[in-house]
Short mmCIF file of N, CA and C in Angstrom, two decimals:
data_model
loop_
_atom_site.label_atom_id
_atom_site.label_comp_id
_atom_site.label_asym_id
_atom_site.label_seq_id
_atom_site.Cartn_x
_atom_site.Cartn_y
_atom_site.Cartn_z
N SER A 1 -1.04 -5.86 11.95
CA SER A 1 0.05 -5.29 11.16
C SER A 1 1.40 -5.48 11.84
N ASP A 2 1.41 -5.76 13.12
CA ASP A 2 2.69 -5.94 13.81
C ASP A 2 2.98 -7.41 14.12
N LYS A 3 2.24 -8.32 13.47
CA LYS A 3 2.46 -9.75 13.67
C LYS A 3 2.57 -10.45 12.31
N PRO A 4 3.68 -10.20 11.61
CA PRO A 4 3.80 -10.76 10.26
C PRO A 4 3.77 -12.28 10.21
N ASP A 5 4.17 -12.95 11.29
CA ASP A 5 4.15 -14.42 11.29
C ASP A 5 2.71 -14.94 11.17
N ILE A 6 1.77 -14.25 11.77
CA ILE A 6 0.35 -14.66 11.66
C ILE A 6 -0.17 -14.40 10.26
N ALA A 7 0.19 -13.25 9.69
CA ALA A 7 -0.23 -12.94 8.32
C ALA A 7 0.33 -13.96 7.34
N VAL A 8 1.60 -14.32 7.51
CA VAL A 8 2.22 -15.30 6.63
C VAL A 8 1.55 -16.65 6.78
N ALA A 9 1.25 -17.07 8.00
CA ALA A 9 0.59 -18.37 8.21
C ALA A 9 -0.75 -18.41 7.50
N HIS A 10 -1.53 -17.34 7.62
CA HIS A 10 -2.82 -17.29 6.92
C HIS A 10 -2.64 -17.29 5.41
N ALA A 11 -1.67 -16.52 4.92
CA ALA A 11 -1.44 -16.43 3.48
C ALA A 11 -0.98 -17.78 2.92
N VAL A 12 -0.07 -18.44 3.59
CA VAL A 12 0.41 -19.74 3.12
C VAL A 12 -0.73 -20.76 3.15
N ALA A 13 -1.51 -20.75 4.20
CA ALA A 13 -2.66 -21.66 4.28
C ALA A 13 -3.63 -21.40 3.14
N ALA A 14 -3.90 -20.14 2.86
CA ALA A 14 -4.81 -19.80 1.76
C ALA A 14 -4.28 -20.32 0.43
N GLU A 15 -3.00 -20.13 0.21
CA GLU A 15 -2.41 -20.62 -1.04
C GLU A 15 -2.47 -22.14 -1.13
N LEU A 16 -2.18 -22.83 -0.03
CA LEU A 16 -2.23 -24.29 -0.02
C LEU A 16 -3.65 -24.82 -0.21
N LEU A 17 -4.64 -24.02 0.21
CA LEU A 17 -6.04 -24.40 0.02
C LEU A 17 -6.54 -24.10 -1.39
N GLY A 18 -5.68 -23.51 -2.21
CA GLY A 18 -6.04 -23.26 -3.60
C GLY A 18 -6.51 -21.84 -3.90
N MET A 19 -6.42 -20.95 -2.94
CA MET A 19 -6.81 -19.57 -3.22
C MET A 19 -5.84 -19.00 -4.25
N ARG A 20 -6.37 -18.22 -5.16
CA ARG A 20 -5.55 -17.72 -6.25
C ARG A 20 -5.20 -16.24 -6.08
N LEU A 21 -5.55 -15.67 -4.93
CA LEU A 21 -5.34 -14.26 -4.70
C LEU A 21 -5.35 -13.99 -3.20
N LEU A 22 -4.50 -13.08 -2.74
CA LEU A 22 -4.49 -12.68 -1.34
C LEU A 22 -4.85 -11.21 -1.25
N TYR A 23 -5.62 -10.84 -0.25
CA TYR A 23 -5.98 -9.44 -0.05
C TYR A 23 -5.58 -9.04 1.37
N LEU A 24 -4.55 -8.22 1.48
CA LEU A 24 -4.12 -7.69 2.77
C LEU A 24 -4.82 -6.35 2.93
N GLU A 25 -5.65 -6.24 3.94
CA GLU A 25 -6.53 -5.09 4.06
C GLU A 25 -6.47 -4.49 5.45
N ALA A 26 -6.25 -3.18 5.53
CA ALA A 26 -6.17 -2.49 6.81
C ALA A 26 -7.53 -2.01 7.28
N GLY A 27 -8.51 -2.04 6.41
CA GLY A 27 -9.84 -1.55 6.74
C GLY A 27 -10.15 -0.28 5.97
N SER A 28 -11.36 -0.16 5.52
CA SER A 28 -11.78 1.02 4.76
C SER A 28 -11.56 2.29 5.58
N GLY A 29 -10.83 3.22 5.02
CA GLY A 29 -10.56 4.48 5.71
C GLY A 29 -9.58 4.36 6.86
N ALA A 30 -8.83 3.29 6.92
CA ALA A 30 -7.88 3.08 8.03
C ALA A 30 -6.93 4.26 8.16
N ARG A 31 -6.55 4.55 9.38
CA ARG A 31 -5.59 5.64 9.61
C ARG A 31 -4.23 5.29 9.03
N ASN A 32 -3.84 4.03 9.16
CA ASN A 32 -2.55 3.57 8.66
C ASN A 32 -2.76 2.40 7.71
N PRO A 33 -2.12 2.44 6.56
CA PRO A 33 -2.24 1.31 5.62
C PRO A 33 -1.42 0.11 6.10
N VAL A 34 -1.58 -0.99 5.42
CA VAL A 34 -0.77 -2.18 5.68
C VAL A 34 0.70 -1.77 5.50
N PRO A 35 1.55 -2.10 6.46
CA PRO A 35 2.96 -1.72 6.33
C PRO A 35 3.66 -2.45 5.18
N PRO A 36 4.50 -1.75 4.42
CA PRO A 36 5.22 -2.42 3.34
C PRO A 36 6.02 -3.63 3.82
N ARG A 37 6.57 -3.58 5.02
CA ARG A 37 7.34 -4.72 5.54
C ARG A 37 6.47 -5.97 5.65
N LEU A 38 5.21 -5.81 6.00
CA LEU A 38 4.29 -6.94 6.07
C LEU A 38 4.05 -7.51 4.68
N VAL A 39 3.89 -6.64 3.70
CA VAL A 39 3.72 -7.08 2.31
C VAL A 39 4.95 -7.85 1.85
N GLU A 40 6.13 -7.32 2.15
CA GLU A 40 7.39 -8.00 1.78
C GLU A 40 7.46 -9.39 2.39
N THR A 41 7.09 -9.50 3.65
CA THR A 41 7.16 -10.78 4.35
C THR A 41 6.20 -11.79 3.74
N VAL A 42 4.97 -11.37 3.48
CA VAL A 42 3.99 -12.28 2.86
C VAL A 42 4.44 -12.64 1.45
N ARG A 43 4.93 -11.66 0.70
CA ARG A 43 5.40 -11.92 -0.67
C ARG A 43 6.52 -12.95 -0.68
N SER A 44 7.41 -12.89 0.30
CA SER A 44 8.56 -13.81 0.32
C SER A 44 8.15 -15.25 0.55
N GLN A 45 6.95 -15.48 1.06
CA GLN A 45 6.51 -16.83 1.40
C GLN A 45 5.38 -17.36 0.52
N THR A 46 4.90 -16.53 -0.42
CA THR A 46 3.79 -16.94 -1.28
C THR A 46 4.07 -16.56 -2.72
N SER A 47 3.31 -17.15 -3.63
CA SER A 47 3.51 -16.85 -5.05
C SER A 47 2.25 -16.33 -5.73
N VAL A 48 1.13 -16.29 -5.03
CA VAL A 48 -0.10 -15.80 -5.65
C VAL A 48 -0.12 -14.27 -5.62
N PRO A 49 -0.90 -13.65 -6.49
CA PRO A 49 -0.99 -12.18 -6.50
C PRO A 49 -1.48 -11.64 -5.16
N ILE A 50 -0.95 -10.49 -4.78
CA ILE A 50 -1.32 -9.84 -3.53
C ILE A 50 -1.95 -8.48 -3.83
N LEU A 51 -3.15 -8.29 -3.32
CA LEU A 51 -3.81 -6.98 -3.34
C LEU A 51 -3.66 -6.38 -1.96
N VAL A 52 -3.48 -5.07 -1.89
CA VAL A 52 -3.35 -4.38 -0.60
C VAL A 52 -4.27 -3.17 -0.61
N GLY A 53 -5.02 -2.98 0.47
CA GLY A 53 -5.92 -1.84 0.53
C GLY A 53 -6.17 -1.39 1.95
N GLY A 54 -6.84 -0.27 2.05
CA GLY A 54 -7.20 0.30 3.35
C GLY A 54 -6.25 1.40 3.76
N GLY A 55 -6.72 2.63 3.78
CA GLY A 55 -5.91 3.74 4.25
C GLY A 55 -4.86 4.24 3.27
N VAL A 56 -4.95 3.84 2.02
CA VAL A 56 -3.98 4.27 1.01
C VAL A 56 -4.44 5.63 0.46
N ARG A 57 -3.64 6.66 0.75
CA ARG A 57 -4.05 8.02 0.37
C ARG A 57 -3.06 8.78 -0.48
N THR A 58 -1.82 8.28 -0.58
CA THR A 58 -0.79 9.05 -1.27
C THR A 58 -0.03 8.20 -2.30
N PRO A 59 0.53 8.86 -3.31
CA PRO A 59 1.37 8.14 -4.27
C PRO A 59 2.57 7.48 -3.60
N LYS A 60 3.11 8.12 -2.56
CA LYS A 60 4.24 7.53 -1.84
C LYS A 60 3.85 6.19 -1.22
N THR A 61 2.66 6.11 -0.66
CA THR A 61 2.18 4.85 -0.08
C THR A 61 2.03 3.80 -1.16
N VAL A 62 1.45 4.19 -2.29
CA VAL A 62 1.28 3.25 -3.41
C VAL A 62 2.64 2.74 -3.86
N ALA A 63 3.59 3.64 -4.02
CA ALA A 63 4.93 3.24 -4.46
C ALA A 63 5.59 2.27 -3.46
N GLY A 64 5.44 2.56 -2.17
CA GLY A 64 6.02 1.69 -1.15
C GLY A 64 5.42 0.30 -1.14
N LEU A 65 4.10 0.23 -1.28
CA LEU A 65 3.42 -1.07 -1.30
C LEU A 65 3.76 -1.84 -2.57
N SER A 66 3.82 -1.13 -3.68
CA SER A 66 4.18 -1.77 -4.94
C SER A 66 5.61 -2.31 -4.89
N ALA A 67 6.52 -1.50 -4.38
CA ALA A 67 7.92 -1.93 -4.26
C ALA A 67 8.06 -3.11 -3.30
N ALA A 68 7.18 -3.19 -2.32
CA ALA A 68 7.23 -4.27 -1.33
C ALA A 68 6.68 -5.59 -1.88
N GLY A 69 6.01 -5.53 -3.03
CA GLY A 69 5.52 -6.76 -3.63
C GLY A 69 4.03 -6.82 -3.88
N ALA A 70 3.30 -5.74 -3.60
CA ALA A 70 1.87 -5.74 -3.90
C ALA A 70 1.68 -5.73 -5.41
N ASP A 71 0.82 -6.62 -5.89
CA ASP A 71 0.53 -6.66 -7.31
C ASP A 71 -0.51 -5.62 -7.70
N MET A 72 -1.41 -5.33 -6.77
CA MET A 72 -2.43 -4.30 -6.98
C MET A 72 -2.64 -3.58 -5.66
N VAL A 73 -2.94 -2.28 -5.75
CA VAL A 73 -3.21 -1.47 -4.56
C VAL A 73 -4.59 -0.85 -4.72
N VAL A 74 -5.44 -1.04 -3.73
CA VAL A 74 -6.81 -0.52 -3.74
C VAL A 74 -6.79 0.87 -3.11
N VAL A 75 -7.38 1.85 -3.79
CA VAL A 75 -7.35 3.23 -3.31
C VAL A 75 -8.75 3.80 -3.21
N GLY A 76 -9.61 3.17 -2.46
CA GLY A 76 -10.99 3.61 -2.35
C GLY A 76 -11.20 4.86 -1.53
N THR A 77 -10.53 5.01 -0.41
CA THR A 77 -10.74 6.13 0.48
C THR A 77 -10.50 7.46 -0.21
N ILE A 78 -9.45 7.55 -0.99
CA ILE A 78 -9.12 8.80 -1.65
C ILE A 78 -10.21 9.22 -2.63
N THR A 79 -10.89 8.26 -3.22
CA THR A 79 -11.95 8.61 -4.16
C THR A 79 -13.16 9.21 -3.46
N GLU A 80 -13.32 8.93 -2.18
CA GLU A 80 -14.43 9.48 -1.42
C GLU A 80 -14.13 10.86 -0.85
N SER A 81 -12.85 11.18 -0.69
CA SER A 81 -12.51 12.41 0.02
C SER A 81 -11.86 13.48 -0.85
N SER A 82 -11.65 13.23 -2.12
CA SER A 82 -10.99 14.20 -2.97
C SER A 82 -11.94 14.70 -4.06
N ARG A 83 -11.93 15.98 -4.30
CA ARG A 83 -12.79 16.56 -5.34
C ARG A 83 -12.17 16.41 -6.72
N ASP A 84 -10.87 16.60 -6.84
CA ASP A 84 -10.20 16.52 -8.14
C ASP A 84 -9.33 15.27 -8.16
N LEU A 85 -9.92 14.17 -8.57
CA LEU A 85 -9.25 12.87 -8.50
C LEU A 85 -8.18 12.65 -9.56
N GLN A 86 -8.36 13.18 -10.73
CA GLN A 86 -7.47 12.84 -11.83
C GLN A 86 -5.99 13.04 -11.51
N PRO A 87 -5.56 14.19 -10.99
CA PRO A 87 -4.11 14.34 -10.72
C PRO A 87 -3.57 13.34 -9.70
N ILE A 88 -4.30 13.12 -8.62
CA ILE A 88 -3.79 12.20 -7.59
C ILE A 88 -3.79 10.76 -8.08
N LEU A 89 -4.82 10.38 -8.84
CA LEU A 89 -4.83 9.01 -9.35
C LEU A 89 -3.74 8.80 -10.40
N GLU A 90 -3.48 9.81 -11.21
CA GLU A 90 -2.39 9.70 -12.18
C GLU A 90 -1.05 9.53 -11.47
N GLU A 91 -0.85 10.26 -10.38
CA GLU A 91 0.37 10.12 -9.60
C GLU A 91 0.47 8.72 -8.99
N MET A 92 -0.66 8.21 -8.52
CA MET A 92 -0.65 6.87 -7.92
C MET A 92 -0.32 5.80 -8.96
N VAL A 93 -0.89 5.93 -10.14
CA VAL A 93 -0.60 4.97 -11.20
C VAL A 93 0.87 5.06 -11.59
N ALA A 94 1.37 6.27 -11.74
CA ALA A 94 2.78 6.46 -12.09
C ALA A 94 3.70 5.89 -11.00
N ALA A 95 3.24 5.93 -9.76
CA ALA A 95 4.06 5.44 -8.64
C ALA A 95 4.32 3.95 -8.73
N THR A 96 3.48 3.21 -9.40
CA THR A 96 3.71 1.77 -9.51
C THR A 96 4.81 1.46 -10.50
N LYS A 97 4.95 2.28 -11.54
CA LYS A 97 6.02 2.19 -12.54
C LYS A 97 6.11 0.86 -13.26
N ASP A 98 5.20 -0.06 -13.05
CA ASP A 98 5.35 -1.38 -13.64
C ASP A 98 3.98 -2.00 -13.91
N LYS A 99 3.53 -1.95 -15.15
CA LYS A 99 2.21 -2.48 -15.49
C LYS A 99 2.17 -4.00 -15.53
N ARG A 100 3.32 -4.67 -15.54
CA ARG A 100 3.28 -6.13 -15.70
C ARG A 100 2.52 -6.81 -14.57
N ASN A 101 2.58 -6.24 -13.35
CA ASN A 101 1.84 -6.84 -12.23
C ASN A 101 0.35 -6.83 -12.50
N LEU A 102 -0.18 -5.69 -12.92
CA LEU A 102 -1.60 -5.59 -13.22
C LEU A 102 -1.97 -6.51 -14.36
N ASP A 103 -1.17 -6.51 -15.44
CA ASP A 103 -1.45 -7.36 -16.59
C ASP A 103 -1.48 -8.83 -16.18
N ARG A 104 -0.55 -9.25 -15.32
CA ARG A 104 -0.49 -10.65 -14.90
C ARG A 104 -1.72 -11.03 -14.10
N VAL A 105 -2.13 -10.19 -13.16
CA VAL A 105 -3.28 -10.48 -12.34
C VAL A 105 -4.54 -10.56 -13.20
N LEU A 106 -4.71 -9.61 -14.11
CA LEU A 106 -5.90 -9.60 -14.94
C LEU A 106 -5.95 -10.77 -15.91
N SER A 107 -4.79 -11.27 -16.32
CA SER A 107 -4.76 -12.40 -17.26
C SER A 107 -4.99 -13.73 -16.55
N GLY A 108 -4.94 -13.73 -15.21
CA GLY A 108 -5.16 -14.97 -14.45
C GLY A 108 -3.90 -15.76 -14.20
N ASP A 109 -2.75 -15.26 -14.63
CA ASP A 109 -1.47 -15.93 -14.36
C ASP A 109 -1.08 -15.69 -12.91
N SER A 110 -0.94 -16.74 -12.14
CA SER A 110 -0.63 -16.58 -10.71
C SER A 110 0.85 -16.73 -10.40
N GLY A 111 1.70 -16.69 -11.43
CA GLY A 111 3.13 -16.83 -11.19
C GLY A 111 3.72 -15.58 -10.55
N PRO A 112 4.97 -15.67 -10.06
CA PRO A 112 5.60 -14.53 -9.40
C PRO A 112 5.91 -13.39 -10.33
#
């Protein structure tokens, strides 16, 4: 997470090899999610959709990752540790404020 040049090199290589999706992952249940600055850096050098996951527990984190350029945010840990999921998941969805990213990824369009 503190070496964005390595993440960018891998992401660019993946795109050049024909990968149609990037997944930046901090690890299931990670204490700290992927930093938004890392997402911004990878986004600035690639055009394929970016998924980000690992350690995402709050709507604020979702909003930060989305604003940084994540097309989708994976929120698995919170589903394992929360009894009343609906309010927190609704807040997380609202935090993205922009459905076009999800629609684009699901339709298979890999444009920016």
